[in-house]
CSV table of C-alpha atoms and ligand atoms in Angstrom, one decimal:
chain,number,residue,atom,x,y,z
A,1,MET,CA,8.9,-21.2,2.5
A,2,ASN,CA,12.4,-19.8,1.9
A,3,LEU,CA,13.5,-18.1,-1.3
A,4,PRO,CA,16.9,-17.7,-0.7
A,5,ASN,CA,17.9,-16.1,-4.3
A,6,VAL,CA,15.0,-13.5,-3.9
A,7,LYS,CA,16.8,-10.6,-1.6
A,8,ASN,CA,13.1,-8.6,-1.8
A,9,ILE,CA,10.0,-9.8,-1.9
A,10,ILE,CA,7.5,-7.0,-2.0
A,11,PRO,CA,3.3,-6.7,-2.4
A,12,VAL,CA,1.8,-4.4,-4.3
A,13,ALA,CA,-2.0,-4.3,-2.7
A,14,SER,CA,-5.0,-1.9,-2.3
A,15,GLY,CA,-8.3,-2.0,-1.0
A,16,LYS,CA,-10.7,-1.4,-3.8
A,17,GLY,CA,-9.8,-3.3,-7.7
A,18,GLY,CA,-9.3,-0.8,-10.7
A,19,VAL,CA,-7.3,1.8,-9.1
A,20,GLY,CA,-4.3,0.3,-10.5
A,21,LYS,CA,-2.6,-1.2,-9.0
A,22,SER,CA,-1.9,-3.6,-11.4
A,23,THR,CA,-0.7,-1.0,-14.0
A,24,VAL,CA,1.5,0.3,-11.1
A,25,SER,CA,3.0,-2.8,-10.2
A,26,ALA,CA,4.5,-3.7,-13.8
A,27,ASN,CA,5.7,-0.2,-14.6
A,28,LEU,CA,7.0,-0.6,-11.0
A,29,ALA,CA,9.2,-3.9,-12.1
A,30,LEU,CA,10.3,-2.3,-15.8
A,31,ALA,CA,10.9,0.7,-13.7
A,32,LEU,CA,13.6,-1.1,-11.4
A,33,ALA,CA,14.8,-3.4,-13.6
A,34,LYS,CA,15.8,-0.5,-15.6
A,35,ALA,CA,17.5,0.7,-12.6
A,36,GLY,CA,19.5,-2.6,-13.7
A,37,ALA,CA,17.7,-4.6,-10.8
A,38,LYS,CA,16.7,-8.3,-11.2
A,39,VAL,CA,13.2,-7.8,-11.2
A,40,GLY,CA,10.4,-11.1,-11.1
A,41,LEU,CA,6.6,-10.1,-11.1
A,42,MET,CA,3.8,-12.6,-9.7
A,43,ASP,CA,0.5,-11.6,-10.7
A,44,ALA,CA,-1.4,-13.2,-7.5
A,45,ASP,CA,-4.2,-11.8,-8.6
A,46,VAL,CA,-6.2,-14.1,-9.3
A,47,TYR,CA,-9.5,-12.6,-9.8
A,48,GLY,CA,-8.5,-10.2,-12.7
A,49,PRO,CA,-4.8,-11.4,-13.9
A,50,SER,CA,-4.5,-8.5,-16.3
A,51,ILE,CA,0.2,-9.0,-16.3
A,52,PRO,CA,0.5,-10.8,-19.3
A,53,THR,CA,-2.3,-7.9,-21.5
A,54,LEU,CA,0.0,-5.0,-19.5
A,55,LEU,CA,2.9,-6.3,-20.8
A,56,GLY,CA,1.5,-8.2,-24.2
A,57,ILE,CA,2.5,-11.4,-23.4
A,58,THR,CA,0.9,-14.1,-25.5
A,59,ALA,CA,3.9,-17.5,-24.8
A,60,LYS,CA,2.9,-19.7,-21.8
A,61,PRO,CA,5.5,-20.6,-19.6
A,62,GLU,CA,7.9,-23.5,-20.4
A,63,SER,CA,8.7,-26.6,-17.8
A,64,LYS,CA,12.3,-28.0,-17.2
A,65,ASP,CA,13.1,-30.7,-14.5
A,66,GLY,CA,9.6,-30.6,-12.4
A,67,ARG,CA,9.8,-26.2,-12.3
A,68,VAL,CA,7.7,-24.0,-14.0
A,69,LEU,CA,9.9,-21.5,-16.2
A,70,PRO,CA,8.9,-17.8,-16.1
A,71,VAL,CA,8.6,-15.7,-19.7
A,72,GLU,CA,10.6,-13.2,-19.7
A,73,LYS,CA,9.7,-10.1,-21.4
A,74,TYR,CA,10.6,-6.4,-21.1
A,75,GLY,CA,13.4,-7.7,-19.2
A,76,ILE,CA,11.0,-9.2,-16.6
A,77,LYS,CA,10.9,-12.4,-15.7
A,78,VAL,CA,7.0,-12.2,-15.2
A,79,ILE,CA,4.1,-15.4,-14.0
A,80,SER,CA,0.1,-15.3,-13.8
A,81,MET,CA,-2.8,-16.7,-13.1
A,82,GLY,CA,-3.2,-16.3,-16.5
A,83,PHE,CA,-1.3,-18.5,-18.2
A,84,PHE,CA,-2.2,-21.4,-17.0
A,85,MET,CA,-6.4,-20.3,-17.2
A,86,PRO,CA,-8.3,-20.2,-20.7
A,87,PRO,CA,-9.6,-16.7,-20.9
A,88,ASN,CA,-13.1,-15.2,-19.8
A,89,GLU,CA,-12.9,-17.9,-17.7
A,90,ALA,CA,-13.6,-17.0,-13.7
A,91,VAL,CA,-11.6,-18.8,-10.9
A,92,ILE,CA,-13.9,-19.3,-7.9
A,93,TRP,CA,-12.1,-20.8,-5.5
A,94,ARG,CA,-11.7,-21.1,-2.2
A,95,GLY,CA,-9.0,-20.5,0.6
A,96,PRO,CA,-7.1,-23.6,0.1
A,97,MET,CA,-6.7,-23.7,-3.4
A,98,LEU,CA,-5.9,-19.6,-4.1
A,99,ASN,CA,-3.4,-20.0,-0.9
A,100,LYS,CA,-1.7,-23.4,-3.4
A,101,MET,CA,-1.6,-21.3,-5.6
A,102,ILE,CA,0.8,-19.3,-3.8
A,103,GLN,CA,2.8,-22.2,-2.4
A,104,ASP,CA,3.0,-22.9,-6.0
A,105,PHE,CA,3.5,-19.1,-7.1
A,106,LEU,CA,7.0,-19.5,-4.5
A,107,SER,CA,8.0,-22.5,-5.2
A,108,VAL,CA,7.1,-24.4,-7.9
A,109,VAL,CA,7.9,-21.6,-9.9
A,110,ASP,CA,12.3,-21.2,-10.7
A,111,TRP,CA,12.5,-17.3,-10.3
A,112,GLY,CA,16.8,-18.1,-10.6
A,113,GLU,CA,17.7,-15.0,-8.8
A,114,LEU,CA,16.3,-12.1,-7.7
A,115,ASP,CA,17.1,-8.5,-6.7
A,116,TYR,CA,13.0,-8.1,-6.6
A,117,LEU,CA,10.1,-10.5,-7.0
A,118,VAL,CA,7.3,-8.0,-7.0
A,119,VAL,CA,3.7,-9.5,-6.2
A,120,ASP,CA,0.7,-7.8,-7.7
A,121,LEU,CA,-2.2,-9.0,-5.2
A,122,PRO,CA,-5.8,-9.2,-5.8
A,123,PRO,CA,-7.5,-6.2,-3.8
A,124,GLY,CA,-9.3,-6.1,-0.2
A,125,THR,CA,-7.8,-8.2,2.8
A,126,GLY,CA,-8.3,-11.8,1.4
A,127,ASP,CA,-7.4,-15.5,1.7
A,128,VAL,CA,-4.1,-14.8,-1.1
A,129,GLN,CA,-2.6,-11.8,0.6
A,130,LEU,CA,-2.8,-14.7,3.8
A,131,SER,CA,-1.6,-17.8,2.8
A,132,LEU,CA,0.7,-14.9,0.7
A,133,CYS,CA,1.9,-13.0,4.5
A,134,GLN,CA,2.1,-16.4,6.2
A,135,SER,CA,5.0,-18.3,3.1
A,136,ILE,CA,7.5,-16.9,3.7
A,137,SER,CA,9.1,-13.3,4.9
A,138,LEU,CA,8.4,-10.4,2.9
A,139,THR,CA,10.2,-7.4,2.4
A,140,GLY,CA,7.1,-4.2,2.8
A,141,ALA,CA,4.4,-4.4,1.1
A,142,VAL,CA,3.6,-1.5,-1.9
A,143,ILE,CA,-0.2,0.7,-0.9
A,144,VAL,CA,-1.4,1.7,-4.5
A,145,SER,CA,-5.0,3.9,-3.8
A,146,THR,CA,-6.7,6.2,-5.4
A,147,PRO,CA,-7.5,10.0,-4.4
A,148,GLN,CA,-10.9,9.4,-3.4
A,149,GLU,CA,-11.9,8.6,-0.3
A,150,VAL,CA,-13.7,5.7,-0.2
A,151,ALA,CA,-10.9,4.2,-2.1
A,152,TRP,CA,-8.4,5.5,0.8
A,153,ASN,CA,-10.9,4.5,3.4
A,154,VAL,CA,-10.3,1.0,2.2
A,155,ALA,CA,-7.3,1.0,1.8
A,156,GLN,CA,-6.0,2.0,5.0
A,157,LYS,CA,-7.6,-1.2,6.3
A,158,ALA,CA,-5.4,-2.7,3.9
A,159,ILE,CA,-2.4,-1.1,6.0
A,160,VAL,CA,-3.9,-2.5,9.1
A,161,MET,CA,-3.7,-5.5,7.3
A,162,PHE,CA,-0.5,-5.8,6.7
A,163,ASP,CA,0.7,-4.3,10.2
A,164,LYS,CA,-1.3,-6.9,11.8
A,165,LEU,CA,-0.1,-9.9,9.6
A,166,ASN,CA,4.0,-8.0,10.8
A,167,THR,CA,4.4,-6.9,7.2
A,168,PRO,CA,5.8,-3.8,7.0
A,169,VAL,CA,4.5,-1.2,4.8
A,170,LEU,CA,7.3,0.6,3.1
A,171,GLY,CA,5.1,3.3,1.7
A,172,ILE,CA,1.6,3.8,-0.3
A,173,ILE,CA,0.9,5.8,-4.4
A,174,GLU,CA,-1.5,7.4,-5.2
A,175,ASN,CA,-3.0,6.7,-8.9
A,176,MET,CA,-5.0,8.5,-11.0
A,177,SER,CA,-4.1,12.1,-8.2
A,178,HIS,CA,-5.3,14.4,-10.9
A,179,TYR,CA,-6.5,14.3,-14.6
A,180,ILE,CA,-4.2,15.7,-17.6
A,181,CYS,CA,-6.0,16.4,-20.8
A,182,GLY,CA,-4.5,14.7,-23.8
A,183,HIS,CA,-5.5,17.5,-26.2
A,184,CYS,CA,-4.5,20.5,-24.0
A,185,GLY,CA,-2.0,19.5,-21.0
A,186,GLU,CA,-4.5,21.2,-18.9
A,187,SER,CA,-4.5,19.4,-15.3
A,188,GLU,CA,-7.2,19.1,-13.8
A,189,GLU,CA,-7.6,17.7,-9.8
A,190,ILE,CA,-11.0,15.9,-10.1
A,191,PHE,CA,-10.7,14.5,-6.4
A,192,GLY,CA,-8.9,17.7,-4.7
A,193,LYS,CA,-5.4,17.7,-4.4
A,194,GLY,CA,-3.0,16.4,-1.7
A,195,GLY,CA,-5.5,13.3,-0.4
A,196,THR,CA,-3.9,10.4,0.8
A,197,GLU,CA,-0.3,12.0,0.7
A,198,ASN,CA,-1.7,14.0,4.0
A,199,ALA,CA,-3.7,10.2,4.7
A,200,ALA,CA,-0.5,8.4,4.2
A,201,LYS,CA,1.6,11.8,6.5
A,202,ARG,CA,-1.3,10.7,9.7
A,203,LEU,CA,-0.7,7.1,9.4
A,204,GLU,CA,3.7,7.9,9.9
A,205,THR,CA,3.6,5.9,7.0
A,206,PRO,CA,6.0,7.0,3.5
A,207,PHE,CA,4.5,8.6,0.5
A,208,LEU,CA,7.0,6.5,-2.1
A,209,GLY,CA,4.6,9.3,-5.1
A,210,SER,CA,1.3,10.1,-7.5
A,211,ILE,CA,0.3,9.6,-10.9
A,212,PRO,CA,-1.7,11.1,-13.1
A,213,LEU,CA,-4.7,10.1,-14.5
A,214,VAL,CA,-4.1,10.0,-18.9
A,215,LYS,CA,-4.5,8.6,-21.9
A,216,ALA,CA,-1.0,7.4,-22.3
A,217,ILE,CA,-1.1,4.9,-19.3
A,218,SER,CA,-3.9,3.1,-20.1
A,219,ALA,CA,-3.3,3.5,-23.9
A,220,SER,CA,0.2,2.0,-23.2
A,221,SER,CA,-1.4,-1.6,-21.0
A,222,ASP,CA,-3.8,-2.3,-23.6
A,223,GLN,CA,-1.3,-2.4,-26.4
A,224,GLY,CA,1.0,-4.5,-23.8
A,225,ASP,CA,3.9,-1.9,-24.3
A,226,PRO,CA,3.5,-0.2,-20.0
A,227,LEU,CA,4.4,3.5,-20.1
A,228,VAL,CA,8.4,3.1,-18.3
A,229,TYR,CA,9.8,0.8,-21.4
A,230,ALA,CA,7.2,2.4,-24.5
A,231,ASP,CA,8.4,6.3,-24.0
A,232,PRO,CA,11.0,5.8,-20.9
A,233,ASP,CA,11.3,9.7,-21.7
A,234,SER,CA,7.2,10.6,-21.2
A,235,PRO,CA,6.4,12.2,-17.5
A,236,SER,CA,4.1,9.6,-16.1
A,237,ALA,CA,6.8,7.0,-17.2
A,238,ARG,CA,9.5,9.1,-15.5
A,239,GLN,CA,7.1,9.6,-12.2
A,240,PHE,CA,6.7,6.4,-12.3
A,241,THR,CA,11.3,5.8,-12.2
A,242,GLU,CA,10.9,8.5,-9.7
A,243,ILE,CA,8.1,6.3,-7.5
A,244,ALA,CA,10.5,3.1,-7.6
A,245,GLY,CA,13.9,5.4,-6.6
A,246,ASN,CA,12.0,6.9,-3.5
A,247,LEU,CA,10.2,2.5,-2.7
A,248,LEU,CA,14.5,1.9,-2.8
A,249,LYS,CA,14.9,4.5,-0.8
A,250,GLN,CA,12.9,3.1,1.9
A,251,LEU,CA,14.5,-0.1,1.7
A,252,GLU,CA,17.3,1.2,2.4
A,253,LEU,CA,16.4,3.2,5.3
A,254,ARG,CA,14.9,-0.3,6.4
A,255,ARG,CA,17.8,-2.1,6.0
A,256,THR,CA,21.1,1.0,7.7
A,257,GLN,CA,18.3,1.2,10.9
A,258,GLY,CA,16.2,-1.1,11.1
A,259,ASP,CA,12.1,-0.7,11.9
A,260,LYS,CA,12.6,1.5,15.1
A,261,LYS,CA,9.1,2.1,15.7
A,262,ILE,CA,7.3,3.8,18.1
A,263,ALA,CA,4.2,1.5,19.7
A,264,PRO,CA,3.0,2.4,23.4
A,265,LEU,CA,3.3,-0.2,25.4
A,266,GLU,CA,1.3,0.6,28.2
A,267,ILE,CA,-1.9,2.4,27.9
A,268,SER,CA,-4.7,4.2,30.6
A,269,PRO,CA,-8.0,2.6,30.7
A,270,ALA,CA,-10.8,4.2,29.2
A,271,GLY,CA,-13.1,6.2,30.5
A,272,GLY,CA,-10.5,8.4,32.6
A,273,SER,CA,-9.9,11.8,33.4
A,274,GLU,CA,-6.7,11.6,32.3
A,275,ILE,CA,-5.0,10.0,29.5
A,276,SER,CA,-1.4,8.6,29.6
A,277,ILE,CA,0.6,6.6,27.2
A,278,LEU,CA,3.2,4.4,28.0
A,279,TRP,CA,6.1,4.4,24.9
A,280,ASN,CA,8.2,1.6,24.3
A,281,ASP,CA,11.5,4.4,24.4
A,282,GLY,CA,10.0,5.0,28.2
A,283,LYS,CA,8.8,8.1,27.2
A,284,SER,CA,5.5,8.7,28.7
A,285,SER,CA,2.7,10.9,27.1
A,286,ARG,CA,-0.3,11.9,29.2
A,287,PHE,CA,-3.4,14.1,27.7
A,288,VAL,CA,-6.6,15.9,28.7
A,289,PRO,CA,-9.6,13.9,27.7
A,290,ARG,CA,-11.2,16.5,25.7
A,291,GLU,CA,-8.1,18.2,24.8
A,292,LEU,CA,-7.3,15.1,22.6
A,293,ARG,CA,-10.8,15.0,21.3
A,294,LEU,CA,-10.4,18.7,20.0
A,295,LEU,CA,-7.4,17.6,18.0
A,296,CYS,CA,-9.4,14.7,16.1
A,297,PRO,CA,-6.8,14.7,13.3
A,298,CYS,CA,-9.9,13.0,11.1
A,299,ALA,CA,-11.6,14.6,8.1
A,300,GLY,CA,-15.0,15.9,10.2
A,301,CYS,CA,-12.2,17.6,12.4
A,302,VAL,CA,-9.8,19.0,10.0
A,303,ASN,CA,-10.0,19.4,6.3
A,304,GLU,CA,-8.1,17.4,4.5
A,305,ILE,CA,-6.3,19.7,2.1
A,306,SER,CA,-6.1,22.5,3.4
A,307,GLY,CA,-5.2,21.4,6.9
A,308,GLN,CA,-7.6,23.6,8.4
A,309,ARG,CA,-9.1,22.5,11.2
A,310,THR,CA,-13.0,22.6,11.0
A,311,LEU,CA,-14.7,21.0,14.9
A,312,ASN,CA,-16.6,23.6,16.6
A,313,PRO,CA,-15.0,23.4,20.5
A,314,GLN,CA,-18.2,24.5,21.6
A,315,THR,CA,-19.7,21.6,19.8
A,316,VAL,CA,-17.5,19.1,22.6
A,317,PRO,CA,-18.8,18.5,26.6
A,318,THR,CA,-16.5,19.5,28.3
A,319,ASP,CA,-16.3,16.5,30.9
A,320,VAL,CA,-15.8,14.1,27.0
A,321,LYS,CA,-13.9,11.4,27.8
A,322,ALA,CA,-12.9,9.4,26.2
A,323,SER,CA,-15.6,5.3,25.8
A,324,ALA,CA,-12.9,3.0,24.1
A,325,ILE,CA,-9.4,2.9,23.2
A,326,SER,CA,-7.5,0.9,20.4
A,327,LYS,CA,-4.8,0.1,18.5
A,328,VAL,CA,-4.7,-0.1,14.8
A,329,GLY,CA,-1.6,-1.8,13.7
A,330,ARG,CA,1.7,-0.1,14.9
A,331,TYR,CA,0.8,2.8,13.4
A,332,ALA,CA,-2.5,4.7,15.6
A,333,LEU,CA,-4.3,4.7,18.1
A,334,HIS,CA,-8.7,4.4,17.9
A,335,ILE,CA,-10.4,6.4,20.2
A,336,GLN,CA,-14.0,6.3,20.6
A,337,TRP,CA,-15.6,9.4,22.1
A,338,SER,CA,-18.1,9.6,24.7
A,339,ASP,CA,-19.9,13.0,22.1
A,340,GLY,CA,-20.6,10.2,20.3
A,341,HIS,CA,-17.5,10.6,17.9
A,342,ASN,CA,-15.8,8.0,16.5
A,343,THR,CA,-14.2,8.5,13.4
A,344,GLY,CA,-10.3,9.9,15.0
A,345,ILE,CA,-7.5,8.1,14.3
A,346,TYR,CA,-4.0,9.5,16.3
A,347,GLY,CA,-0.9,7.6,14.6
A,348,PHE,CA,1.1,7.1,17.6
A,349,GLU,CA,4.0,10.4,16.7
A,350,TYR,CA,1.0,12.6,16.6
A,351,LEU,CA,0.0,12.1,20.2
A,352,ARG,CA,3.5,12.2,21.4
A,353,ASN,CA,4.3,15.4,19.2
A,354,HIS,CA,1.0,16.8,21.2
A,355,ALA,CA,1.4,15.3,24.2
A,356,ALA,CA,1.4,17.7,27.2
B,401,LIG,P1,-6.4,-2.6,-10.5
B,401,LIG,O1,-5.6,-3.6,-10.7
B,401,LIG,O2,-6.1,-1.7,-9.2
B,401,LIG,O3,-8.2,-3.5,-10.5
B,401,LIG,P2,-5.7,-1.9,-13.0
B,401,LIG,O4,-4.2,-1.9,-12.8
B,401,LIG,O5,-5.8,-2.7,-13.7
B,401,LIG,O6,-6.3,-1.8,-12.0
B,401,LIG,O7,-6.3,-0.8,-14.1
B,401,LIG,C1,-7.1,0.0,-14.2
B,401,LIG,C2,-7.9,0.5,-15.6
B,401,LIG,O8,-7.5,2.0,-14.8
B,401,LIG,C3,-7.0,-0.2,-16.2
B,401,LIG,O9,-7.8,0.4,-18.1
B,401,LIG,C4,-5.8,0.5,-16.5
B,401,LIG,O10,-5.0,1.3,-18.1
B,401,LIG,C5,-6.3,2.0,-16.9
B,401,LIG,N1,-4.8,3.0,-15.7
B,401,LIG,C6,-4.8,2.7,-14.0
B,401,LIG,N2,-4.4,3.7,-13.6
B,401,LIG,C7,-4.8,4.9,-15.1
B,401,LIG,C8,-3.7,6.0,-15.0
B,401,LIG,N3,-2.7,6.6,-14.0
B,401,LIG,N4,-3.2,6.8,-16.4
B,401,LIG,C9,-5.1,6.1,-17.4
B,401,LIG,N5,-5.2,4.8,-16.8
B,401,LIG,C10,-4.9,4.1,-16.1
């Protein structure tokens, strides 16, 4: 399928539900519109379509000449499953129905000319994501995660999914990064600082910015009056605007430079006395297995926040070998070691920078 009048289609995804993906999608769409772009917002979060509430939309879309006209609010065009379902009704659909919804949202809805169509996906890596990626060429996905390790671990799966489906990941946004008290304004890093940004670095994926946990965001969303529109000069609205700017920079980079990602062409078989990688630019990297084991960048071997190495080298056998090496999408290698350690994901750039 092709939408010739829509220049960029940008899905917003998360691993887990409740991380603020819809809040980010709506405010991001509004920030892009405020910057002068023509923006559509497709709420494909079929299991919990919250965009109509977030934008305070009560009108239903109208049809004209057999096509559905999106509802316009705050300068953006919106379509949502929520428009077509009775309130409090649950969607229990199998893959083909979800695929049909995606097809209709793309082809029956009359989006007109758009610079950006932001798609709010359901959480996880299911049928909707698959249908969307397989139906139309997507510009690139944005991943939303909260800083907790469990959330990030699941978000990582979403990154790998997009990668497998050949959809570039434009960047990662950390939501609820820290709590700002509504009374005294004090900021508290409840889940530690910089976890998502460091994780994004490890995966060599752009970090687009972070948004604090503040009452103003949830209150304005509950009232259907999203912050970027309701209070554009507030600190959090400015953060959404800055993130939209960073997203535009990433789009521009891709447009001018293309996708020049470094990738391995050949990897030596696991179990050898050397690990060698031949890269797609002709360079090669070689490692003594134990040295690469000691360089493991996982959270068990490096303190996520301080970056300090916590692995005690004396615990690693001198003859440790890789027992399995596999690619993690277009970003990294996962190495399972003979000492039982198997959480190491080594980014391609990381491997290149640390090769002998
Ligand atoms: P998701 O789409 O990931 O399920 P939502 O965007 O629906 O998540 O957000 C879940 C809840 O968290 C909503 O009540 C929303 O208002 C609130 N929320 C999201 N982000 C923030 C934030 N940064 N600060 C305060 N509340 C937030």
